[in-house]
XYZ file of C-alpha atoms in Angstrom:
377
model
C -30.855 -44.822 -52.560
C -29.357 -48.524 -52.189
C -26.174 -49.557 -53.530
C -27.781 -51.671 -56.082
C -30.010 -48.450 -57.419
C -27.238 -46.353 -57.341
C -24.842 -49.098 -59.383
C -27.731 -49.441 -61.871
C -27.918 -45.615 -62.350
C -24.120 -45.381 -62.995
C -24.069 -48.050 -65.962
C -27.167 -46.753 -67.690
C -26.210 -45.183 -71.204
C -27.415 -41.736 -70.298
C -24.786 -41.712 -67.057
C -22.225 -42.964 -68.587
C -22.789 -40.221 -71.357
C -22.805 -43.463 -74.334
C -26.494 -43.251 -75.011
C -27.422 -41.427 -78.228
C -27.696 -38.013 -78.588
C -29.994 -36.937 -81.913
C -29.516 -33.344 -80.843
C -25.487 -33.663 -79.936
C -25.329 -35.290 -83.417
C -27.417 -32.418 -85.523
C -25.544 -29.771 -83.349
C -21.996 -31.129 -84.385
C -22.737 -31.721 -88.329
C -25.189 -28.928 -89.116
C -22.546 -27.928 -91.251
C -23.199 -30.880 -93.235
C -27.067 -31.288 -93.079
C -27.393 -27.524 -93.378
C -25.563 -28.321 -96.841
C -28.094 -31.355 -97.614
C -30.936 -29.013 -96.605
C -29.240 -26.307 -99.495
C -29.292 -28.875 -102.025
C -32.325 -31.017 -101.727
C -34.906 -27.488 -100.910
C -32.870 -25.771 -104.708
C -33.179 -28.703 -106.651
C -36.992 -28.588 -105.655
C -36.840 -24.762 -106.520
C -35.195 -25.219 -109.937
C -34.408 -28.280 -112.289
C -31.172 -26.434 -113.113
C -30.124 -26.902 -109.819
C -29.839 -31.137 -109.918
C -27.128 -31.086 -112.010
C -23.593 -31.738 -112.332
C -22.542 -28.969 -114.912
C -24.505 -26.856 -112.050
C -22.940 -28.201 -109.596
C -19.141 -28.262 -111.027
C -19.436 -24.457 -111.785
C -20.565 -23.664 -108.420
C -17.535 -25.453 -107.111
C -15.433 -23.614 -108.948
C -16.954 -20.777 -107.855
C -16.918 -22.119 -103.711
C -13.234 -23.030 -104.632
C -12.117 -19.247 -104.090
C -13.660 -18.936 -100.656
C -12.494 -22.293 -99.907
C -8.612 -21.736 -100.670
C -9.521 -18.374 -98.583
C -11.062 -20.240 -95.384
C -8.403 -22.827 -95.291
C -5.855 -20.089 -94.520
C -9.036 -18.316 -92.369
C -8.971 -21.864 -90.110
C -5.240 -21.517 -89.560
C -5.172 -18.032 -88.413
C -8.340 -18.561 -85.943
C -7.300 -21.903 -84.898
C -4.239 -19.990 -83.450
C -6.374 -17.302 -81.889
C -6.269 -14.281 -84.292
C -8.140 -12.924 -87.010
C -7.074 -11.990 -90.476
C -8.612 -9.037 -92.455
C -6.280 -8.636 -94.680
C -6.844 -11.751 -96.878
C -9.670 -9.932 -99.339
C -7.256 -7.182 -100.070
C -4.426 -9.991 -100.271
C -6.403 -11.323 -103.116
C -7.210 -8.065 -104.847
C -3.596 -6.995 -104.337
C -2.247 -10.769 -105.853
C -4.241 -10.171 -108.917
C -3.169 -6.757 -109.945
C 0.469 -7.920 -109.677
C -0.333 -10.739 -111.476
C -2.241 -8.537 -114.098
C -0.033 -5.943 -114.536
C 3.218 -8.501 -115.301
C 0.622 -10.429 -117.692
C 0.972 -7.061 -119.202
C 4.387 -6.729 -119.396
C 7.378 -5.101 -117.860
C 9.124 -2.120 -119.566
C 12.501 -1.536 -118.665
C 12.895 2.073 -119.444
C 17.088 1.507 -119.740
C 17.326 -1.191 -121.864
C 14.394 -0.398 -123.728
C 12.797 -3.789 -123.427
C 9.512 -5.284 -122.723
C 9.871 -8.798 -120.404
C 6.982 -11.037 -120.715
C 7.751 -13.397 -117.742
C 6.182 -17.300 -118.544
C 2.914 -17.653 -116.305
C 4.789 -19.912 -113.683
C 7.087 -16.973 -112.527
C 3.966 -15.105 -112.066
C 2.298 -16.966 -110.160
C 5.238 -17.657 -107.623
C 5.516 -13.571 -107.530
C 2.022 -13.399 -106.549
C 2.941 -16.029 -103.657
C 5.612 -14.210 -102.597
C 3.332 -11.428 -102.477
C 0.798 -12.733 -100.135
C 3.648 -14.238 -97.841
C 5.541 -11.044 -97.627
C 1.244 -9.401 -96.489
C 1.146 -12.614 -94.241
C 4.903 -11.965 -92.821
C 4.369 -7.829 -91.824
C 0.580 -9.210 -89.859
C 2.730 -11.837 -88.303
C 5.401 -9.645 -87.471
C 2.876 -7.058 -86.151
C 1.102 -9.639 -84.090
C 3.300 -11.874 -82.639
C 6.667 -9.763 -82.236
C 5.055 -6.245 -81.649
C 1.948 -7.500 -79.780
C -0.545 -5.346 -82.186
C -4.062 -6.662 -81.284
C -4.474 -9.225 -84.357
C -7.995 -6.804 -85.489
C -6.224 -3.694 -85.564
C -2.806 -4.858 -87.724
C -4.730 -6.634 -90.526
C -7.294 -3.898 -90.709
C -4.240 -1.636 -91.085
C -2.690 -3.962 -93.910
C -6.072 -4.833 -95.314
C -6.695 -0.748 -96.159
C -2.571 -0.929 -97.529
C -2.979 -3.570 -99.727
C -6.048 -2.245 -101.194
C -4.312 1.272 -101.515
C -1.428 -0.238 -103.394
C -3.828 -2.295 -105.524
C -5.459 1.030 -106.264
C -2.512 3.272 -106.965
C -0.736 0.848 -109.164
C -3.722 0.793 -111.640
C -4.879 3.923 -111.100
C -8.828 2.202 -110.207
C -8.696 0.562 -113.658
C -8.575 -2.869 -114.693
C -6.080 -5.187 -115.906
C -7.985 -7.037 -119.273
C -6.938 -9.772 -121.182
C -4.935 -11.686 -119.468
C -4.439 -14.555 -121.657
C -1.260 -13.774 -123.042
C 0.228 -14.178 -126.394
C 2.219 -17.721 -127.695
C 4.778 -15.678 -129.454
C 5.710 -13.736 -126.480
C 5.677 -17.096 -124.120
C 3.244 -15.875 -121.878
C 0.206 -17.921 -122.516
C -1.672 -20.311 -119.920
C -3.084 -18.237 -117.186
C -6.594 -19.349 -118.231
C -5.922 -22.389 -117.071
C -6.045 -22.028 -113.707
C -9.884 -20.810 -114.152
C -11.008 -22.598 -117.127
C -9.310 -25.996 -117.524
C -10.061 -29.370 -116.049
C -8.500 -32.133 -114.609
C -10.730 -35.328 -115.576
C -13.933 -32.972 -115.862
C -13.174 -31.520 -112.609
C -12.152 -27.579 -112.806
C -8.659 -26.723 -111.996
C -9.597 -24.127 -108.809
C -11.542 -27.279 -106.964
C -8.582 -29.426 -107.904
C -6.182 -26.656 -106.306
C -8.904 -26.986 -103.085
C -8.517 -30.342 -102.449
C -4.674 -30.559 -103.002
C -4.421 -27.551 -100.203
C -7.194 -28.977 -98.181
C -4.887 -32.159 -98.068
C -1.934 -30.474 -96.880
C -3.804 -28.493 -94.555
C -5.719 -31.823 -93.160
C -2.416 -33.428 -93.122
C -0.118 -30.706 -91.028
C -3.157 -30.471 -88.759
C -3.203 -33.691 -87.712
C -0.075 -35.226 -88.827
C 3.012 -32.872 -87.880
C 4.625 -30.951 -84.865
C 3.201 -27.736 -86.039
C -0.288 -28.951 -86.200
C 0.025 -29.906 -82.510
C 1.810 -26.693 -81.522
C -1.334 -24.698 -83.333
C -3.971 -26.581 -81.572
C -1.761 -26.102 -77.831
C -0.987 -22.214 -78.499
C -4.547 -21.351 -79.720
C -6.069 -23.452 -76.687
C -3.596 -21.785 -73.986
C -0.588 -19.812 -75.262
C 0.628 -19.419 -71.998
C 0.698 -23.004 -71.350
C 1.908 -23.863 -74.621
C 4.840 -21.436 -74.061
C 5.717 -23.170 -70.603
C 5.633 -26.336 -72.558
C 8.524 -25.601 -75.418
C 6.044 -24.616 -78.319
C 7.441 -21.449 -80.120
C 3.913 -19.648 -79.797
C 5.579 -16.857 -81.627
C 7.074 -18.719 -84.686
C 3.819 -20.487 -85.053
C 1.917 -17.262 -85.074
C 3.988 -15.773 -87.840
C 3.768 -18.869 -89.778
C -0.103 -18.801 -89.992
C -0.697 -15.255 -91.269
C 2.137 -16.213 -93.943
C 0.678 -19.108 -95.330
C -3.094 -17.222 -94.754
C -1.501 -14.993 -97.149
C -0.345 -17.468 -99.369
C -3.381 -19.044 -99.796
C -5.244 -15.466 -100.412
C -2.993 -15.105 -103.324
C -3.633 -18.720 -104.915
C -7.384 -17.929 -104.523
C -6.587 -14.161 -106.453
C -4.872 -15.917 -109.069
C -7.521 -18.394 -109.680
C -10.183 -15.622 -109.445
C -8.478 -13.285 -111.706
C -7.735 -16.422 -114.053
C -11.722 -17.179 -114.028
C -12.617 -13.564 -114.883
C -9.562 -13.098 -117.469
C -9.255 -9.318 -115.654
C -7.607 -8.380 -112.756
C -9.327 -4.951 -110.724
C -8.042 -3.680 -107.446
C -11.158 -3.981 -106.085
C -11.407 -7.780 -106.186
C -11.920 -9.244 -103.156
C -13.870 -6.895 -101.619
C -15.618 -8.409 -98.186
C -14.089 -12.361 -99.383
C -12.725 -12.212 -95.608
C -16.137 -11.596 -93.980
C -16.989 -14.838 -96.165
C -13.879 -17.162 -95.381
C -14.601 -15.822 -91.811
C -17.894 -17.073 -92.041
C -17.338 -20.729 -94.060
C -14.764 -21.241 -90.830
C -17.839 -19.881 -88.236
C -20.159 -22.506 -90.242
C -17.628 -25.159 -90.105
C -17.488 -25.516 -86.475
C -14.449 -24.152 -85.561
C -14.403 -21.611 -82.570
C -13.321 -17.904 -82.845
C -11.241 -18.319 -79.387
C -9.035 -20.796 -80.682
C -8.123 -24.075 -80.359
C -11.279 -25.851 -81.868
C -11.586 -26.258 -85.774
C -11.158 -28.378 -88.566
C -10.490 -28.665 -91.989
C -13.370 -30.664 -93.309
C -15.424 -28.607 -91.374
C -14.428 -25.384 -93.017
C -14.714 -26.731 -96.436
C -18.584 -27.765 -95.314
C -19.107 -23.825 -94.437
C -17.664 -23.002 -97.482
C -19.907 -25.183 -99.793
C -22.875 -23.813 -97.244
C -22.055 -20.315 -98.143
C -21.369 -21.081 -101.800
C -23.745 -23.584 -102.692
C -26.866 -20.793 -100.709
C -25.428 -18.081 -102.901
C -25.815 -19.619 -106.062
C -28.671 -21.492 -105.722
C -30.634 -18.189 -104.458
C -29.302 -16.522 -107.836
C -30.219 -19.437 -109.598
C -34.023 -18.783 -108.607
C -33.959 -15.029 -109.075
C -33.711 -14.016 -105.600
C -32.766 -10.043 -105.294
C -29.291 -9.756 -104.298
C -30.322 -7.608 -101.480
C -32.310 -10.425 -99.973
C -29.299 -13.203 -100.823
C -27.108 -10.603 -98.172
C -29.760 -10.872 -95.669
C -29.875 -14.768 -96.074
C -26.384 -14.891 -95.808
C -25.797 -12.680 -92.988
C -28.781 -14.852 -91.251
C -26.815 -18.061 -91.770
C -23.820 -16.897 -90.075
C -25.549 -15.620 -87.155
C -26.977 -18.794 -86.857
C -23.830 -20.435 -87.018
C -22.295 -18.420 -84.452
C -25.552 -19.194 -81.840
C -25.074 -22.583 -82.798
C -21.071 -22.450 -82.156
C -21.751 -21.172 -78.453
C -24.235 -23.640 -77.359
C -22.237 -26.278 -78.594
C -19.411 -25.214 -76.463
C -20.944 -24.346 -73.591
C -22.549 -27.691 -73.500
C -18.920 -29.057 -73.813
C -17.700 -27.144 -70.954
C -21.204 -28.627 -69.011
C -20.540 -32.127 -69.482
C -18.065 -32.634 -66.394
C -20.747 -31.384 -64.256
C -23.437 -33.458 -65.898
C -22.457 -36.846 -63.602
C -24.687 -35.443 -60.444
C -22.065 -36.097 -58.371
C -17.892 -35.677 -58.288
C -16.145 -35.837 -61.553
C -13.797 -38.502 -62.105
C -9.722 -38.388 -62.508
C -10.205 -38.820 -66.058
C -12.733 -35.474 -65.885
C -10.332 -33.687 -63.707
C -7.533 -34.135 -66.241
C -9.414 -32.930 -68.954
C -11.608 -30.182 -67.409
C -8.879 -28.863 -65.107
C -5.863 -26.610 -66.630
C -2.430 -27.428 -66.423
C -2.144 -23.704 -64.378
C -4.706 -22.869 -62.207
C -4.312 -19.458 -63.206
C -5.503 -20.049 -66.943
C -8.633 -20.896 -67.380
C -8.247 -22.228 -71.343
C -6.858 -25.760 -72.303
C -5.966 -26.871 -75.459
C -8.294 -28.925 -77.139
């Protein structure tokens, strides 16, 4: 081959990797045209579907798995896995039920009816203090991430269970003279026609956008879920970080039980049940990568409105609920396929020159140890 040849070769788009791609480009938003796909194929279906009443109420509705996968992303983008977050939820709501109830103190012989605000910071506290012991588990004992929130998943539920003995907490709208009114709100008010629980989505999905990409932490989650090792050669506290995510996973599990438990004006200790197979799966969809290290948040809220938006739209056209599982659980192995070709083409493209790769290449395919074999991304 002449120089000339060889030069022309080396410019063309398709060497220098610059020419387009369709199928890079439908591999990196299916999340995204999978959701078009949802939309355009149901509003065919049903001329309920094409609508924005519809469409604001199944919002609401993707709003609880939302909240749920935002605190999914954090956990995975740092490597782990949370169970727990479905029993979180369940857990959240009870407390928050049984104080909507009010609390007797036997001594004094009074009833306290705390104001709606205090319960709802309980409930927080609650999910922290389920994030902080999976944390604490994970990052200080070294308790494979699986195995600790499957433990705390099965407490949760058990404490959900024992403190209403498998009943349900009803009415939960309070009473004015007591003070205790406005936990409706969270599930049935809007903010300029927009329901409260989306509202609460985008405000968390704003913060969560924001640390990502905008603060120390963010940069410390990306490094230790790419490479911990390397991270923890390079000053990041892996193990502070760690904690930090299951905590505010668990914060944002109880958010999404007090807006769930606000929409269904009853709190049961068996809400929740499977919600972290589905914010699991909305952070699968999204893009991000179960290893670590790859994820976003506007690709997690695209799985979420995937998942959501499929549900209700095969409910909307009388699909059996049996079937809607099977669609579901067909999705997500899709997603998953989808997930590992996309990487493994990533981890391809150094090789894809024909020839050596350049300094650039080397910096980016090569790890900083050549003992790990992970970088951050």
């Amino acid at each position: 081959m002449t120089d000339v040849s060889q030069a022309r070769k080396q410019s063309s788009p398709s060497a220098r990797g610059e020419g387009f791609d369709l199928a890079k480009l439908l591999l990196e938003g299916r999340a995204f045209f999978a959701l078009i796909v949802i939309i355009v194929v149901f509003s065919i279906l049903s001329p309920y579907y094409l609508s924005v009443a519809n469409f604001l109420t199944m919002a609401s509705h993707v709003a609880i798995f939302g909240i749920l996968a935002v605190g999914m992303l954090l956990v995975i983008l740092n490597g782990g896995i949370d169970l727990s977050v479905g029993s979180t939820l369940g857990l959240a709501g009870v407390v928050a039920g049984f104080l909507m109830q009010g609390v007797t103190l036997t001594w004094l012989g009074v009833v306290l009816y705390p104001p709606v605000w205090v319960v709802a910071v309980i409930a927080c506290m609650l999910g922290a203090g389920v994030g902080l012991i999976n944390g604490v588990l994970i990052a200080r004992f070294k308790v494979p991430a699986f195995v600790a929130t499957l433990g705390v998943m099965y407490m949760a539920r058990g404490l959900a269970l024992l403190m209403t003995s498998g009943l349900t907490y009803n009415n939960l709208g309070g009473k004015p003279e007591l003070g205790n009114t406005g936990f409706d709100a969270l599930g049935f008010n809007r903010l300029f026609g927009v329901p409260t629980g989306v509202v609460v989505l985008a405000v968390i999905a704003l913060i969560g956008s924001v640390v990502l990409n905008r603060t120390a932490f963010g940069r410390w989650l990306y490094a230790s879920g790419g490479n911990e090792r390397a991270a923890e050669l390079s000053g990041v506290p892996v193990k502070s970080v760690q904690v930090s995510v299951y905590v505010l996973s668990g914060i944002c599990a109880a958010i999404a039980g007090l807006i769930l438990s606000s929409q269904l004006t009853s709190a049961g200790p068996t809400a929740g049940t499977t919600y972290e197979l589905t914010a699991i799966a909305a952070v699968v969809i999204g893009g991000a990568a179960l290893t670590g290290g790859r994820g976003n948040i506007r690709g997690t809220l695209l799985g979420a409105f995937v998942i959501g938006f499929l549900s209700d739209g095969l409910v909307i056209i009388g699909i059996s609920s049996y079937w809607q599982t099977v669609f579901t659980g067909a999705v997500i192995v899709l997603a998953v396929l989808l997930n590992a070709v996309q990487y493994r083409r990533r981890s391809k493209l150094p090789s894809s020159t024909g020839g050596q790769p350049t300094s650039q290449q080397r910096g980016k395919a090569e790890p900083a140890n050549p003992a790990q074999g992970k970088t951050a991304m």
